[in-house]
Coordinates of C-alpha atoms in Angstrom, one line a residue:
X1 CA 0.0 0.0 0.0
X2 CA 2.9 2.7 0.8
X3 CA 4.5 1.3 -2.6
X4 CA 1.4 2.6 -4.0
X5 CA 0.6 5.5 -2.8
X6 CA 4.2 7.0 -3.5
X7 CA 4.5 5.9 -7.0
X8 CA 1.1 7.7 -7.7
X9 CA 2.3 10.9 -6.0
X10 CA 5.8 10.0 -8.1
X11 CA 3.3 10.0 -11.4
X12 CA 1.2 13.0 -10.4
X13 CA 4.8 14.8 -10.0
X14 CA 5.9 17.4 -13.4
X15 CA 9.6 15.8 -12.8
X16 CA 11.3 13.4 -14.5
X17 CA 8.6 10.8 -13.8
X18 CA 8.5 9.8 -17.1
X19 CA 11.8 8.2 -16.8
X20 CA 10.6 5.8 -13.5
X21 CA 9.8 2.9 -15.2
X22 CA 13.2 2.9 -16.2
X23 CA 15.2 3.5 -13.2
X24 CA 13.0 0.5 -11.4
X25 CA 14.3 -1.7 -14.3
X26 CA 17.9 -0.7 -13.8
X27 CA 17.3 -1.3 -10.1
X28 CA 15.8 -4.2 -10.0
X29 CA 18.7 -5.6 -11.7
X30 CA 21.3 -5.0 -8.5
X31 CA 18.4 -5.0 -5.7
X32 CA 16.9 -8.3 -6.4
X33 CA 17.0 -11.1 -4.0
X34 CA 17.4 -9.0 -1.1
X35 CA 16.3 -11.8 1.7
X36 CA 20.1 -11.4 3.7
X37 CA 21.7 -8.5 5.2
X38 CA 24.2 -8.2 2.6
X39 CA 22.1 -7.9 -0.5
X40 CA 19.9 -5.3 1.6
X41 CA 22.6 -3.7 2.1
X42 CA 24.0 -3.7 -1.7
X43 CA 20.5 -2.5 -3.1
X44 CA 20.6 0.6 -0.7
X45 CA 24.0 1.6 -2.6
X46 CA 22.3 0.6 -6.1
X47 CA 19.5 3.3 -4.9
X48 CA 21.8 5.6 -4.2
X49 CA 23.9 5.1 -7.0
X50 CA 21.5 5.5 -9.5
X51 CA 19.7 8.3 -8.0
X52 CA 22.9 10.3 -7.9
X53 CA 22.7 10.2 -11.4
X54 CA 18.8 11.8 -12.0
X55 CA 20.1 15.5 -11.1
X56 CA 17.0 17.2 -12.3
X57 CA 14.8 15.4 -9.5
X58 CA 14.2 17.6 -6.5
X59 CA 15.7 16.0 -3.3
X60 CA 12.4 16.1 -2.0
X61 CA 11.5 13.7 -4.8
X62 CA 14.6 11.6 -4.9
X63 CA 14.0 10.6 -1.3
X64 CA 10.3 9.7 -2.4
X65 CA 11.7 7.6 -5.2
X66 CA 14.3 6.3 -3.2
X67 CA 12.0 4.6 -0.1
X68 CA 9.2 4.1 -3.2
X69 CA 12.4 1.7 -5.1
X70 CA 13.1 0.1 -2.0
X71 CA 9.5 -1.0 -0.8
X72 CA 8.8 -2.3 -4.3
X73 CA 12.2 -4.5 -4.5
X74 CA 11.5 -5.8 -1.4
X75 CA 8.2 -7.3 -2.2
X76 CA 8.8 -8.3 -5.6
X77 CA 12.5 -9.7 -4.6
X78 CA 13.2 -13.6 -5.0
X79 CA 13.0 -15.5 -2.5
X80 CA 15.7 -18.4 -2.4
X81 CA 15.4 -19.8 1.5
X82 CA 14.0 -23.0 1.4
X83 CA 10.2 -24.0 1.5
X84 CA 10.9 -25.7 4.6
X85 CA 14.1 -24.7 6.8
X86 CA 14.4 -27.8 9.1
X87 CA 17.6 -28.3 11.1
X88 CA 20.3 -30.7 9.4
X89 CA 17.8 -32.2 6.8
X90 CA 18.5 -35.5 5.4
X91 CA 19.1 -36.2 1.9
X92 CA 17.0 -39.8 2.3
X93 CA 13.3 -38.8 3.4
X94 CA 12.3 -42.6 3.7
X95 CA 15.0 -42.3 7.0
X96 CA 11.9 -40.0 8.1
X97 CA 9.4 -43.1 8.3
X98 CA 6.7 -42.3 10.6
X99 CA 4.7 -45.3 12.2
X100 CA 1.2 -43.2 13.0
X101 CA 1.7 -42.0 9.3
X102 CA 2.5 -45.3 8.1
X103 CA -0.8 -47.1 10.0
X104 CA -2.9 -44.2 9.4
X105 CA -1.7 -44.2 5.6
X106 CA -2.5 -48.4 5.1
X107 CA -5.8 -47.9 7.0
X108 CA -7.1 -45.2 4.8
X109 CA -5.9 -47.0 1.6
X110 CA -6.9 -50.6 2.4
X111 CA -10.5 -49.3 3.4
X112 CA -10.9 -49.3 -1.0
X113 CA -10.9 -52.9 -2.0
X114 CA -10.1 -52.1 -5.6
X115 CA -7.1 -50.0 -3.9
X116 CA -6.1 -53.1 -1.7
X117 CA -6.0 -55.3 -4.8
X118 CA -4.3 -52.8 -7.2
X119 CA -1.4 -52.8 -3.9
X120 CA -1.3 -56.3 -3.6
X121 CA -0.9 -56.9 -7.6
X122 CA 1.9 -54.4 -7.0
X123 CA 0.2 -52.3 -9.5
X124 CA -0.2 -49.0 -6.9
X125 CA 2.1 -47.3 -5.5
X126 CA 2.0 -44.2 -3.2
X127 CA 4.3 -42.1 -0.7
X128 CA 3.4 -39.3 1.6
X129 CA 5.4 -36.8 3.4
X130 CA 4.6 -34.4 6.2
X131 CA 6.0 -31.4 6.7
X132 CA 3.7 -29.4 8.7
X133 CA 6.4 -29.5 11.5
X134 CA 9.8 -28.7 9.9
X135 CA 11.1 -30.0 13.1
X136 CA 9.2 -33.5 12.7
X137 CA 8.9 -34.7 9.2
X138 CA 7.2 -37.9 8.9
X139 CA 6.9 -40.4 6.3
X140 CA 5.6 -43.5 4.8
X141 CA 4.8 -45.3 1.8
X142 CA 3.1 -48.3 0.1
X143 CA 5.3 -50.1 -2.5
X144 CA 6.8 -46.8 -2.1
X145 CA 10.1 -48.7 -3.6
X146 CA 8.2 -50.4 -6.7
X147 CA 9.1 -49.3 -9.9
X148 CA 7.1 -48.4 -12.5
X149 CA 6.2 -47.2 -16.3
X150 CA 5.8 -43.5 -15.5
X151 CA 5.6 -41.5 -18.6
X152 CA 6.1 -37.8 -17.9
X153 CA 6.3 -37.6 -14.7
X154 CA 10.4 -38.4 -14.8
X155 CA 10.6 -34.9 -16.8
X156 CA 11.7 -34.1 -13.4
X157 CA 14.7 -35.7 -14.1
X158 CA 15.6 -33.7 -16.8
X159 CA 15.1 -30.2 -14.9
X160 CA 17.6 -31.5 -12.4
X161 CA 19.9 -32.2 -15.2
X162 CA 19.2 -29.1 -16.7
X163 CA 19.8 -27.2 -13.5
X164 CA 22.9 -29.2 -12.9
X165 CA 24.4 -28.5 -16.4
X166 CA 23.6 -24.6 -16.4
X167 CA 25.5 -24.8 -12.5
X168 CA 28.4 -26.2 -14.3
X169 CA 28.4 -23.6 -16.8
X170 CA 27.5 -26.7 -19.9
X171 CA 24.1 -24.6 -20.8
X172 CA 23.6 -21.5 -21.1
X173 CA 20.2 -20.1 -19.4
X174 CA 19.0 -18.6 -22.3
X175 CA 15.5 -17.3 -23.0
X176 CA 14.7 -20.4 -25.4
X177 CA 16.2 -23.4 -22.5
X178 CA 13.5 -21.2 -19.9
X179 CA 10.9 -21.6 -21.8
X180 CA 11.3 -24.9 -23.0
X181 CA 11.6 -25.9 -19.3
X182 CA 8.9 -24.2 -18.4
X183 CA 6.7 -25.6 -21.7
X184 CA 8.1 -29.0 -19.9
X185 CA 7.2 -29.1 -16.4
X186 CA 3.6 -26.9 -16.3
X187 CA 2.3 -28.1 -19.9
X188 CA 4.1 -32.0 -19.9
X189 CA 4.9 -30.5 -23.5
X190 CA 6.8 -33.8 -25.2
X191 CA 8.8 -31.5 -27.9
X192 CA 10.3 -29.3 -25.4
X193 CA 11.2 -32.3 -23.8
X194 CA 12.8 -33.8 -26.0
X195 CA 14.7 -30.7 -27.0
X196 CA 15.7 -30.2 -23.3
X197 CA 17.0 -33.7 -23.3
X198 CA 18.7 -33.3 -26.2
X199 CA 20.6 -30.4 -24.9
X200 CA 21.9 -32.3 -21.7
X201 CA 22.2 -35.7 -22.9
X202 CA 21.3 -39.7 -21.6
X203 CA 24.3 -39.6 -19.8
X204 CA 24.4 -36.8 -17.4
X205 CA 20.6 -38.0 -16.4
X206 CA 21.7 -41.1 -16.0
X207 CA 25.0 -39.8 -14.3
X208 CA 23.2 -37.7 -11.3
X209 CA 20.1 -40.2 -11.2
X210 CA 22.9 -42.5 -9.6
X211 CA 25.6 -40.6 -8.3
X212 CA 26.5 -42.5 -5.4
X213 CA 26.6 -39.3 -2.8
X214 CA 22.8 -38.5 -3.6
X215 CA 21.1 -41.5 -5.7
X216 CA 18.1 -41.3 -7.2
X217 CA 18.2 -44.8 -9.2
X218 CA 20.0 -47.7 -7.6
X219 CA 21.2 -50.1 -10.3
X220 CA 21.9 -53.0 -7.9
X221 CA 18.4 -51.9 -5.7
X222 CA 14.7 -51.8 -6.6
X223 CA 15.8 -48.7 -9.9
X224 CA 14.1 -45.7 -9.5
X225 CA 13.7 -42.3 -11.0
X226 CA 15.5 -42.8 -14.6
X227 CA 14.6 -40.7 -18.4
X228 CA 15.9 -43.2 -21.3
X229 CA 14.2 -42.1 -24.3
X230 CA 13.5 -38.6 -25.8
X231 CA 9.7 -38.1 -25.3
X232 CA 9.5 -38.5 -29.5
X233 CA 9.0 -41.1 -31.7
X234 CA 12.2 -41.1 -33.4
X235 CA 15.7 -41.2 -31.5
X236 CA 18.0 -43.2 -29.3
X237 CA 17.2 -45.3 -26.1
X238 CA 18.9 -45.5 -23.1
X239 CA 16.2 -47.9 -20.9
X240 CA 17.2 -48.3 -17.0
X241 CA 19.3 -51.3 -16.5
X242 CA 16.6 -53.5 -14.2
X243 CA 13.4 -53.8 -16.7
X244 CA 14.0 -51.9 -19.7
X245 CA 11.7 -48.9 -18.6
X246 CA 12.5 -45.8 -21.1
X247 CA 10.8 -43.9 -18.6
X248 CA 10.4 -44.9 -14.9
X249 CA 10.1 -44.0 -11.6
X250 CA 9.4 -44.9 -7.9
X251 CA 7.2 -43.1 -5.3
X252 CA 10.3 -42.9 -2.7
X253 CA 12.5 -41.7 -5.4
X254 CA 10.1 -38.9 -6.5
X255 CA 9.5 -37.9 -2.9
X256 CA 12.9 -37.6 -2.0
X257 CA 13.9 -35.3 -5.1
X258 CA 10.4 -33.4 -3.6
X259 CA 11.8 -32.8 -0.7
X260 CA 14.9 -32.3 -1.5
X261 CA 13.9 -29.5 -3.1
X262 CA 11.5 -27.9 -0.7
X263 CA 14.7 -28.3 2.0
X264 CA 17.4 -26.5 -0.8
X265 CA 19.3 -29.6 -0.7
X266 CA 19.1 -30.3 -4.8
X267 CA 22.2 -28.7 -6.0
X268 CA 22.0 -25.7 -3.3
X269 CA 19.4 -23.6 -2.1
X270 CA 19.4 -21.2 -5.2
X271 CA 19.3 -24.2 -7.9
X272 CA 16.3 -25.2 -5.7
X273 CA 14.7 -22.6 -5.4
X274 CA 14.6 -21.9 -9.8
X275 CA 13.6 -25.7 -10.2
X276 CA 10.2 -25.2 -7.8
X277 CA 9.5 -21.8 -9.9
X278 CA 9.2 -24.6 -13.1
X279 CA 7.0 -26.7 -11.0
X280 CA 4.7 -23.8 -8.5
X281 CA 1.2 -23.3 -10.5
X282 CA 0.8 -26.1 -12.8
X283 CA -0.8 -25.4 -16.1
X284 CA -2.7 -28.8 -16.0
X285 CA -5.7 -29.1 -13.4
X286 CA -6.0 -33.4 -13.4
X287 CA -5.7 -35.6 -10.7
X288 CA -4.5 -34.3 -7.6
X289 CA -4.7 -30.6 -8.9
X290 CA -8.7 -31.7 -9.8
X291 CA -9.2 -32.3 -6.5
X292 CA -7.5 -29.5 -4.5
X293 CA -8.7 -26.6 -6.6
X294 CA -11.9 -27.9 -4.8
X295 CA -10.8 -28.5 -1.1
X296 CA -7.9 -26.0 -1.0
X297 CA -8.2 -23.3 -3.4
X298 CA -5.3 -21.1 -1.9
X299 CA -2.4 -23.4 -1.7
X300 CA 0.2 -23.2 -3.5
X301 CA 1.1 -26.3 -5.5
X302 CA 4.4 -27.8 -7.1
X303 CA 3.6 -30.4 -9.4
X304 CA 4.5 -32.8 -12.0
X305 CA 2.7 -35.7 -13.4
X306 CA 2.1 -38.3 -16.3
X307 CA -0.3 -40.2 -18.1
X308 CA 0.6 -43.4 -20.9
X309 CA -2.3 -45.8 -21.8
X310 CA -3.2 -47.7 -18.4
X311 CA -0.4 -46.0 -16.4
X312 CA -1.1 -43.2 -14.6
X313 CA 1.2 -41.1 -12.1
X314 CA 1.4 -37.8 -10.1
X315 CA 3.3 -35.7 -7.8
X316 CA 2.4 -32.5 -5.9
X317 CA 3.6 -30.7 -3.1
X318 CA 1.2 -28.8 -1.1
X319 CA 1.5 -25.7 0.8
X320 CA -1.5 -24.5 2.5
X321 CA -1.2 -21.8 4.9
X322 CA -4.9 -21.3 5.5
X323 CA -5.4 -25.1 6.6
X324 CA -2.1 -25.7 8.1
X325 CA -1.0 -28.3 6.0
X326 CA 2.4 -29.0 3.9
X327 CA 3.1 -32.4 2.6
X328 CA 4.3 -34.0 -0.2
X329 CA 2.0 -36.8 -2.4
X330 CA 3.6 -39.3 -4.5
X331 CA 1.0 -41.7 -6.6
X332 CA 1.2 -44.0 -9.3
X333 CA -1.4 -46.7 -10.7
X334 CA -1.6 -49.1 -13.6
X335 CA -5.4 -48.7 -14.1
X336 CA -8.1 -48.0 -16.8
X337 CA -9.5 -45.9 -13.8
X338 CA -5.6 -44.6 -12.9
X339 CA -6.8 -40.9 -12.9
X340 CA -9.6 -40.8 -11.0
X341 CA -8.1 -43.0 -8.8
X342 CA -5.6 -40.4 -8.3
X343 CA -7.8 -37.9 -8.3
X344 CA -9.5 -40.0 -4.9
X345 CA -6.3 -40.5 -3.1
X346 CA -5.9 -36.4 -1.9
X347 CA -8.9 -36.2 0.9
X348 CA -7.6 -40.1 2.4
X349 CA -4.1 -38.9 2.1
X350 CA -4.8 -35.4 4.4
X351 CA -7.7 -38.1 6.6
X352 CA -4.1 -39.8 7.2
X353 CA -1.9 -36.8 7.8
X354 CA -4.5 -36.0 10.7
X355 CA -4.7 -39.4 12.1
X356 CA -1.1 -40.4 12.6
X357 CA -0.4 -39.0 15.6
X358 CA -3.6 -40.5 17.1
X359 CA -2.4 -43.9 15.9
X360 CA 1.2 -43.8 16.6
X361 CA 1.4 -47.1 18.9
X362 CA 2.3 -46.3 22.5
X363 CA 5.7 -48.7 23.2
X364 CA 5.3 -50.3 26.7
X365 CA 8.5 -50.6 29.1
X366 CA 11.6 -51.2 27.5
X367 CA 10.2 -52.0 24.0
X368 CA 12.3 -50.2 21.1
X369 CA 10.7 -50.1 17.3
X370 CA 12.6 -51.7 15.0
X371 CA 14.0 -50.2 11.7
X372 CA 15.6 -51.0 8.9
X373 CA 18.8 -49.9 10.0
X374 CA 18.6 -52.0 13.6

């Protein structure tokens, strides 16, 4: 509001206000991002700086300018702290396992027989993250480590790559690579896909999808998330080495880059920070998004899914303020009725977020739970 009403009084003013649209672009070059000390400190010199150059402004006028510049910057500056600032985060979010999420999770799933069945044919598979407490993440899954045909919603993948190469200074971030990443991750658009592919290559996918220090694929495990085909009908294969999936993925593994991202972890906190830009606002409104337009209208989402024939996947991340939630929903279903299947799981998913710490079992005198790494 005071951003307003001194940019009016700047416009009402005979002197040099023609000019301010440019000085904000000038400004907002050096004054974005200003979330630390230090960057507040270096957009009060770019202020300055430039302002010392408009002579013909009264002082009077400069000053309005000046605080006018400095609101605006700080409300339209980006924003790279992390989603979810937990202390010491861990790169594996399956170490978070939960056992009132876990029960809470089966109960509301295994109340759908068609669901039951679909889990026991290993033909569903689905992983849910909490986050509502950045201090106590919880998780749990259901054949969260089966993998599975998952057409584009492994384009995920490629961002990462994408990311990755443009860090190491192997792609440039041009105008054309945003907006083909963009076409990628809000519209599932195949040909930017493919182009995107084609500009980092099988191999550095397949590179950081199982680099040892932060694996998203394990070769000698259950696989994972992997991209080995361009999303075209023409071109070179590279399937993932346990079933010959061009395109694959598991619920843990998509969860994990999820949270990786919401915790800065994937790359570093500013890589992060441009990949969940791609993903915030999806263009598409199936599936999960179907479902929360309804029951949460002003959260923001971060989402990717896919759709091939009987296979049907998606992932979102949730943050909703107004209702207190924040988790992360991992699905995927070989179905005829995959999407609206998908589109069901959201309102049992959130029943299970409330439950599980009603149903975390109570451990009697000197009982310990067991875990996979006991």
């Amino acid at each position: 509001m005071v951003a307003k009403v001194l940019v009016k009084t700047l416009v009402k003013s005979r002197h040099q206000t023609k000019n301010l649209y440019f000085y904000l672009k000038v400004l907002n070059v050096g004054f974005k991002g200003v979330k630390s000390y230090n960057k507040f400190i270096f957009g009060l010199v770019s202020v300055y700086i430039t302002l010392t150059q408009i002579p013909k402004l009264f002082m009077l006028h400069k000053l309005m300018l000046f605080f006018s510049l400095l609101v605006i910057n700080l409300a339209l500056a980006d924003d790279k702290s992390p989603l979810i600032t937990s202390q010491n985060p861990q790169f594996e979010v399956v170490n978070y396992q939960n056992a009132g999420l876990q029960l809470a999770l089966q109960d509301q799933i295994n109340a759908n027989a068609h669901w039951r069945n679909l889990i026991q044919q290993k033909m569903m598979s689905i992983s849910l993250v909490d986050m509502s407490d950045q201090d106590n993440i919880k998780y749990a899954n259901i054949n969260g480590d089966n993998m599975m045909y998952a057409a584009s919603m492994p384009k995920i993948a490629v961002l990462y790559a994408a990311m990755d190469a443009i860090e190491e200074g192997d792609l440039r971030l041009t105008k054309k690579v945003q907006n083909d990443m963009w076409l990628m991750i809000s519209k599932s658009n195949n040909a930017a896909s493919t182009r995107m592919i084609d500009r980092v290559g099988f191999q550095r996918i397949e590179d950081l999808m199982c680099n040892p220090e932060n694996p998203f694929y394990d070769k000698e495990g259950n696989g994972g998330l992997w991209v080995g085909k361009r999303y075209a009908a023409q071109g070179k294969r590279n399937p993932e080495p346990i079933r010959g999936l061009s395109h694959a993925a598991t619920t843990d593994a998509v969860a994990k880059f999820y949270y990786q991202l919401a915790t800065g972890q994937l790359i570093n906190e500013s890589r992060s920070a441009q990949m969940l830009k791609y993903l915030k606002n999806p263009g598409l409104h199936h599936k999960f998004v179907n479902t929360l337009d309804v029951i949460a209208p002003d959260a923001t989402l971060y989402r990717k899914s896919g759709s091939w024939k009987n296979w049907h996947c998606d992932s979102i991340m949730v943050i909703d303020e107004a209702r207190g939630k924040k988790y992360i929903l991992v699905a995927m279903v070989q179905d005829t009725d995959g999407e609206q299947i998908i589109r069901s799981l959201v309102k049992p998913a959130e029943i299970a977020l409330d439950q599980s710490g009603t149903l975390a079992p109570d451990l009697q005198k000197n009982e310990v739970i067991i875990t996979a790494d006991s």
